C-alpha cells in the first residue's frame, strides 16, 4: 500500500516576535523521536532553520510545486490568536515563519468481505479485496479520505528570490495514536493463518515520526532542490491525477501503492533522495535520484525518475494538464505473507520479494467550470533483482524486521527468488474519473480503476480451480463519494468502493470481491 495521501499544502504565516521557548520545545520533541543518524542530520538542519531570522511564510508551497516570493512581499494573515480562532477560522499555527499543520480524519466503514481493524496499519482496515478478506464486519476507518498526519514546515527567505525550505510530516492512526506502519502490521501477522489475521499490507510508511516526508532544500529562480525523504514522482502523479486524490477508502491506487511505487508499495517514497524541479513557463521538468540502500531505510538500492509535464490554459475554454514519468528502481522490496495454498488456513511466513522494476506513467486532466476530468495509465515491468541473497543471509526491512533467505524454520521469514524471467512479468494500471462541484461547498467524486496482468513465466493450467499466480489476471474497482465542506477547516464525506479480482491476480484469495460503504469527518489545519 502506498498510503499516498496528504499532499502538504503550506498556509501563509506571519512575522511575529522571536518565540525561543516554542522553538526549543519543538526541537526537544523531535529529538526524542530520533531513530538514526539520518534522522539527526534532518533535525539538525531543521534546528538551524528554526533559529534563523524571522520571516513570513511563502505562498501555497506544496510537495509538488514551490513558488518563490520576494522578501518584500506583503505580510500574510496573522497566526491563530485563540483556540476559538484556530477551530472556526482559516488562521494558521505559524510562528517566526514556521508552521504546525495537520489533518485528523476519522470515520467508520462496513465491508461485505473484510478483516479486523489494526491500529498499526496506516488505513486501519483493508479497504480493497485482499487475500485474507473473509467476513462481513463494521470497523473504524481512520484516514478514509486522507491520511491523518501532523507536520512542521517552513520557508526562510535568504535573498531576493531565494529561500530555505523544509517539511517534516508523520502519518498516524487517530484511533490508536500510533505512527503509521504498514510493514510492521504485516510482521504482526506472521505465523497466523489467513482466517485469523488482522488487517495488514505493505506500505512506504514504516513507523517513523516522519513517515510522510522529511526534507530540507532551497528554492530559487533556477528551480527547487530538496534532499532526504520525499515523495516519488509517481506518488506526486497519483495525488495530482487521481479523482479520489489517493484516498484509502475510495481509491485502490491510493490504498495499494502499486501505481505510486513503480509496481512496489514501499517505493512510493524514498528516504535518501535528491529531487530537482524547474518550471519553464507553462511546462515543468522534474528529476529524482534515490541514493543509499536498505541500511538508510530505503526499500531499494537505487532509483531514478524523470518527469515532463505542463499546464495549458484556454483549451476549449478550460485548462489541460499532463505529465509523463519514467522510472527505474533496483532491488525493490515487497513485503507480504506467503507460504500456504488454499484453503490457506495454515500459518504464513513473512516474505520479501526482490525485483528490478521499470515503469512509464502517463497522466492527463482537464478542468472547465465545475467539472474536472482525470485519467492515468502506467506500464510496469518486473525483472529479476540485480542482487541476490545467499541462504542464511538477509536484511532488515524498512520497519526494522529481519528477513532471512531460507530461514522459515528459524524465524518464519524468507526472501523469495523471483520467478520473473528477463522482464516477462508486466502490469498495466489504468484509471479515469471526474469531480463535479455541485456548489462551492459540495463536491461529487467518481472513479474507475483497472489492473491487467498478462500471463508470464512457465506455462500453467489457468483453468484450474485455484488459478496459478502467473496466469492472466485482472483487478477492477469503482467508487463514488461526496464531500461537504460545511466549515472553514471541517468537511464530512460519504461514499463506497467496490473491488474485485479474477484469474492470476486472485491466486490465494479467500473471496473475490468486497464493497466498503464509508462515512467520515475531517479536520484540517
PDB file of N, CA, C and O in Angstrom, residues 38 41 225-230 269-275 288-305:
ATOM      1  N   UNK A  38      20.618   9.507  10.165  1.00  0.00           N
ATOM      2  CA  UNK A  38      19.945  10.284   9.130  1.00  0.00           C
ATOM      3  C   UNK A  38      18.890  11.195   9.746  1.00  0.00           C
ATOM      4  O   UNK A  38      18.757  12.362   9.388  1.00  0.00           O
ATOM      5  N   UNK A  41      20.585  14.191  11.228  1.00  0.00           N
ATOM      6  CA  UNK A  41      21.004  15.175  10.229  1.00  0.00           C
ATOM      7  C   UNK A  41      19.838  16.064   9.837  1.00  0.00           C
ATOM      8  O   UNK A  41      19.946  17.286   9.744  1.00  0.00           O
ATOM      9  N   UNK A 225      15.505  22.551  -5.224  1.00  0.00           N
ATOM     10  CA  UNK A 225      16.344  21.386  -4.957  1.00  0.00           C
ATOM     11  C   UNK A 225      16.108  20.951  -3.516  1.00  0.00           C
ATOM     12  O   UNK A 225      16.295  21.743  -2.584  1.00  0.00           O
ATOM     13  N   UNK A 226      15.685  19.696  -3.300  1.00  0.00           N
ATOM     14  CA  UNK A 226      15.380  19.195  -1.965  1.00  0.00           C
ATOM     15  C   UNK A 226      16.059  17.854  -1.728  1.00  0.00           C
ATOM     16  O   UNK A 226      16.326  17.095  -2.670  1.00  0.00           O
ATOM     17  N   UNK A 227      16.303  17.540  -0.434  1.00  0.00           N
ATOM     18  CA  UNK A 227      17.065  16.351  -0.052  1.00  0.00           C
ATOM     19  C   UNK A 227      16.334  15.553   1.030  1.00  0.00           C
ATOM     20  O   UNK A 227      15.544  16.087   1.780  1.00  0.00           O
ATOM     21  N   UNK A 228      16.669  14.261   1.128  1.00  0.00           N
ATOM     22  CA  UNK A 228      16.221  13.306   2.137  1.00  0.00           C
ATOM     23  C   UNK A 228      14.859  12.692   1.770  1.00  0.00           C
ATOM     24  O   UNK A 228      14.602  12.436   0.601  1.00  0.00           O
ATOM     25  N   UNK A 229      13.968  12.448   2.748  1.00  0.00           N
ATOM     26  CA  UNK A 229      12.762  11.643   2.494  1.00  0.00           C
ATOM     27  C   UNK A 229      11.715  12.465   1.743  1.00  0.00           C
ATOM     28  O   UNK A 229      11.224  13.491   2.253  1.00  0.00           O
ATOM     29  N   UNK A 230      11.347  11.953   0.551  1.00  0.00           N
ATOM     30  CA  UNK A 230      10.441  12.687  -0.320  1.00  0.00           C
ATOM     31  C   UNK A 230       9.524  11.734  -1.079  1.00  0.00           C
ATOM     32  O   UNK A 230       9.809  10.543  -1.220  1.00  0.00           O
ATOM     33  N   UNK A 269       7.850   6.363  -1.618  1.00  0.00           N
ATOM     34  CA  UNK A 269       8.683   7.410  -1.025  1.00  0.00           C
ATOM     35  C   UNK A 269      10.096   6.867  -0.892  1.00  0.00           C
ATOM     36  O   UNK A 269      10.285   5.668  -0.709  1.00  0.00           O
ATOM     37  N   UNK A 270      11.079   7.769  -0.951  1.00  0.00           N
ATOM     38  CA  UNK A 270      12.477   7.390  -0.813  1.00  0.00           C
ATOM     39  C   UNK A 270      13.082   8.136   0.365  1.00  0.00           C
ATOM     40  O   UNK A 270      12.909   9.348   0.499  1.00  0.00           O
ATOM     41  N   UNK A 271      13.789   7.411   1.223  1.00  0.00           N
ATOM     42  CA  UNK A 271      14.331   8.001   2.443  1.00  0.00           C
ATOM     43  C   UNK A 271      15.520   8.920   2.178  1.00  0.00           C
ATOM     44  O   UNK A 271      15.651   9.961   2.809  1.00  0.00           O
ATOM     45  N   UNK A 272      16.420   8.514   1.326  1.00  0.00           N
ATOM     46  CA  UNK A 272      17.589   9.333   0.991  1.00  0.00           C
ATOM     47  C   UNK A 272      17.522   9.628  -0.504  1.00  0.00           C
ATOM     48  O   UNK A 272      17.815   8.766  -1.328  1.00  0.00           O
ATOM     49  N   UNK A 273      17.115  10.828  -0.844  1.00  0.00           N
ATOM     50  CA  UNK A 273      16.908  11.167  -2.247  1.00  0.00           C
ATOM     51  C   UNK A 273      17.191  12.633  -2.495  1.00  0.00           C
ATOM     52  O   UNK A 273      17.210  13.446  -1.575  1.00  0.00           O
ATOM     53  N   UNK A 274      17.399  12.953  -3.756  1.00  0.00           N
ATOM     54  CA  UNK A 274      17.543  14.322  -4.227  1.00  0.00           C
ATOM     55  C   UNK A 274      16.483  14.547  -5.299  1.00  0.00           C
ATOM     56  O   UNK A 274      16.346  13.729  -6.215  1.00  0.00           O
ATOM     57  N   UNK A 275      15.727  15.638  -5.171  1.00  0.00           N
ATOM     58  CA  UNK A 275      14.697  15.961  -6.164  1.00  0.00           C
ATOM     59  C   UNK A 275      14.918  17.388  -6.666  1.00  0.00           C
ATOM     60  O   UNK A 275      15.146  18.307  -5.879  1.00  0.00           O
ATOM     61  N   UNK A 288      14.457  12.890 -10.035  1.00  0.00           N
ATOM     62  CA  UNK A 288      14.685  12.378  -8.685  1.00  0.00           C
ATOM     63  C   UNK A 288      15.713  11.254  -8.743  1.00  0.00           C
ATOM     64  O   UNK A 288      15.652  10.385  -9.620  1.00  0.00           O
ATOM     65  N   UNK A 289      16.637  11.277  -7.788  1.00  0.00           N
ATOM     66  CA  UNK A 289      17.634  10.221  -7.645  1.00  0.00           C
ATOM     67  C   UNK A 289      17.608   9.729  -6.214  1.00  0.00           C
ATOM     68  O   UNK A 289      17.770  10.519  -5.283  1.00  0.00           O
ATOM     69  N   UNK A 290      17.373   8.428  -6.021  1.00  0.00           N
ATOM     70  CA  UNK A 290      17.454   7.825  -4.692  1.00  0.00           C
ATOM     71  C   UNK A 290      18.823   7.187  -4.546  1.00  0.00           C
ATOM     72  O   UNK A 290      19.195   6.285  -5.297  1.00  0.00           O
ATOM     73  N   UNK A 291      19.603   7.685  -3.573  1.00  0.00           N
ATOM     74  CA  UNK A 291      20.920   7.126  -3.306  1.00  0.00           C
ATOM     75  C   UNK A 291      20.868   6.354  -1.995  1.00  0.00           C
ATOM     76  O   UNK A 291      19.899   6.420  -1.243  1.00  0.00           O
ATOM     77  N   UNK A 292      21.918   5.617  -1.667  1.00  0.00           N
ATOM     78  CA  UNK A 292      21.884   4.787  -0.463  1.00  0.00           C
ATOM     79  C   UNK A 292      21.050   3.544  -0.702  1.00  0.00           C
ATOM     80  O   UNK A 292      20.494   3.327  -1.781  1.00  0.00           O
ATOM     81  N   UNK A 293      20.950   2.701   0.320  1.00  0.00           N
ATOM     82  CA  UNK A 293      20.233   1.443   0.169  1.00  0.00           C
ATOM     83  C   UNK A 293      19.408   1.091   1.379  1.00  0.00           C
ATOM     84  O   UNK A 293      18.855   1.950   2.060  1.00  0.00           O
ATOM     85  N   UNK A 294      19.324  -0.230   1.671  1.00  0.00           N
ATOM     86  CA  UNK A 294      18.475  -0.706   2.763  1.00  0.00           C
ATOM     87  C   UNK A 294      18.924  -0.144   4.116  1.00  0.00           C
ATOM     88  O   UNK A 294      18.085   0.143   4.979  1.00  0.00           O
ATOM     89  N   UNK A 295      20.229  -0.004   4.325  1.00  0.00           N
ATOM     90  CA  UNK A 295      20.737   0.478   5.612  1.00  0.00           C
ATOM     91  C   UNK A 295      20.294   1.903   5.911  1.00  0.00           C
ATOM     92  O   UNK A 295      20.291   2.325   7.072  1.00  0.00           O
ATOM     93  N   UNK A 296      19.945   2.663   4.877  1.00  0.00           N
ATOM     94  CA  UNK A 296      19.467   4.040   5.056  1.00  0.00           C
ATOM     95  C   UNK A 296      17.948   4.126   5.122  1.00  0.00           C
ATOM     96  O   UNK A 296      17.378   5.213   5.047  1.00  0.00           O
ATOM     97  N   UNK A 297      17.282   2.988   5.250  1.00  0.00           N
ATOM     98  CA  UNK A 297      15.831   2.982   5.381  1.00  0.00           C
ATOM     99  C   UNK A 297      15.079   2.987   4.075  1.00  0.00           C
ATOM    100  O   UNK A 297      13.859   3.186   4.066  1.00  0.00           O
ATOM    101  N   UNK A 298      15.773   2.751   2.956  1.00  0.00           N
ATOM    102  CA  UNK A 298      15.106   2.677   1.657  1.00  0.00           C
ATOM    103  C   UNK A 298      14.616   1.263   1.394  1.00  0.00           C
ATOM    104  O   UNK A 298      15.122   0.289   1.967  1.00  0.00           O
ATOM    105  N   UNK A 299      13.667   1.131   0.481  1.00  0.00           N
ATOM    106  CA  UNK A 299      13.173  -0.180   0.076  1.00  0.00           C
ATOM    107  C   UNK A 299      13.745  -0.567  -1.283  1.00  0.00           C
ATOM    108  O   UNK A 299      13.185  -1.392  -1.994  1.00  0.00           O
ATOM    109  N   UNK A 300      14.849   0.057  -1.661  1.00  0.00           N
ATOM    110  CA  UNK A 300      15.537  -0.240  -2.913  1.00  0.00           C
ATOM    111  C   UNK A 300      16.997   0.188  -2.750  1.00  0.00           C
ATOM    112  O   UNK A 300      17.334   0.939  -1.833  1.00  0.00           O
ATOM    113  N   UNK A 301      17.867  -0.286  -3.652  1.00  0.00           N
ATOM    114  CA  UNK A 301      19.278   0.078  -3.555  1.00  0.00           C
ATOM    115  C   UNK A 301      19.635   1.236  -4.482  1.00  0.00           C
ATOM    116  O   UNK A 301      20.766   1.716  -4.447  1.00  0.00           O
ATOM    117  N   UNK A 302      18.707   1.675  -5.298  1.00  0.00           N
ATOM    118  CA  UNK A 302      18.937   2.814  -6.179  1.00  0.00           C
ATOM    119  C   UNK A 302      17.741   3.031  -7.076  1.00  0.00           C
ATOM    120  O   UNK A 302      17.120   2.069  -7.536  1.00  0.00           O
ATOM    121  N   UNK A 303      17.392   4.308  -7.340  1.00  0.00           N
ATOM    122  CA  UNK A 303      16.225   4.616  -8.165  1.00  0.00           C
ATOM    123  C   UNK A 303      16.461   5.900  -8.941  1.00  0.00           C
ATOM    124  O   UNK A 303      17.148   6.815  -8.460  1.00  0.00           O
ATOM    125  N   UNK A 304      15.846   5.953 -10.140  1.00  0.00           N
ATOM    126  CA  UNK A 304      15.928   7.136 -10.989  1.00  0.00           C
ATOM    127  C   UNK A 304      14.539   7.415 -11.554  1.00  0.00           C
ATOM    128  O   UNK A 304      13.856   6.500 -12.006  1.00  0.00           O
ATOM    129  N   UNK A 305      14.134   8.692 -11.533  1.00  0.00           N
ATOM    130  CA  UNK A 305      12.851   9.081 -12.103  1.00  0.00           C
ATOM    131  C   UNK A 305      12.994  10.419 -12.829  1.00  0.00           C
ATOM    132  O   UNK A 305      13.726  11.308 -12.374  1.00  0.00           O
TER     133      UNK A 305
END
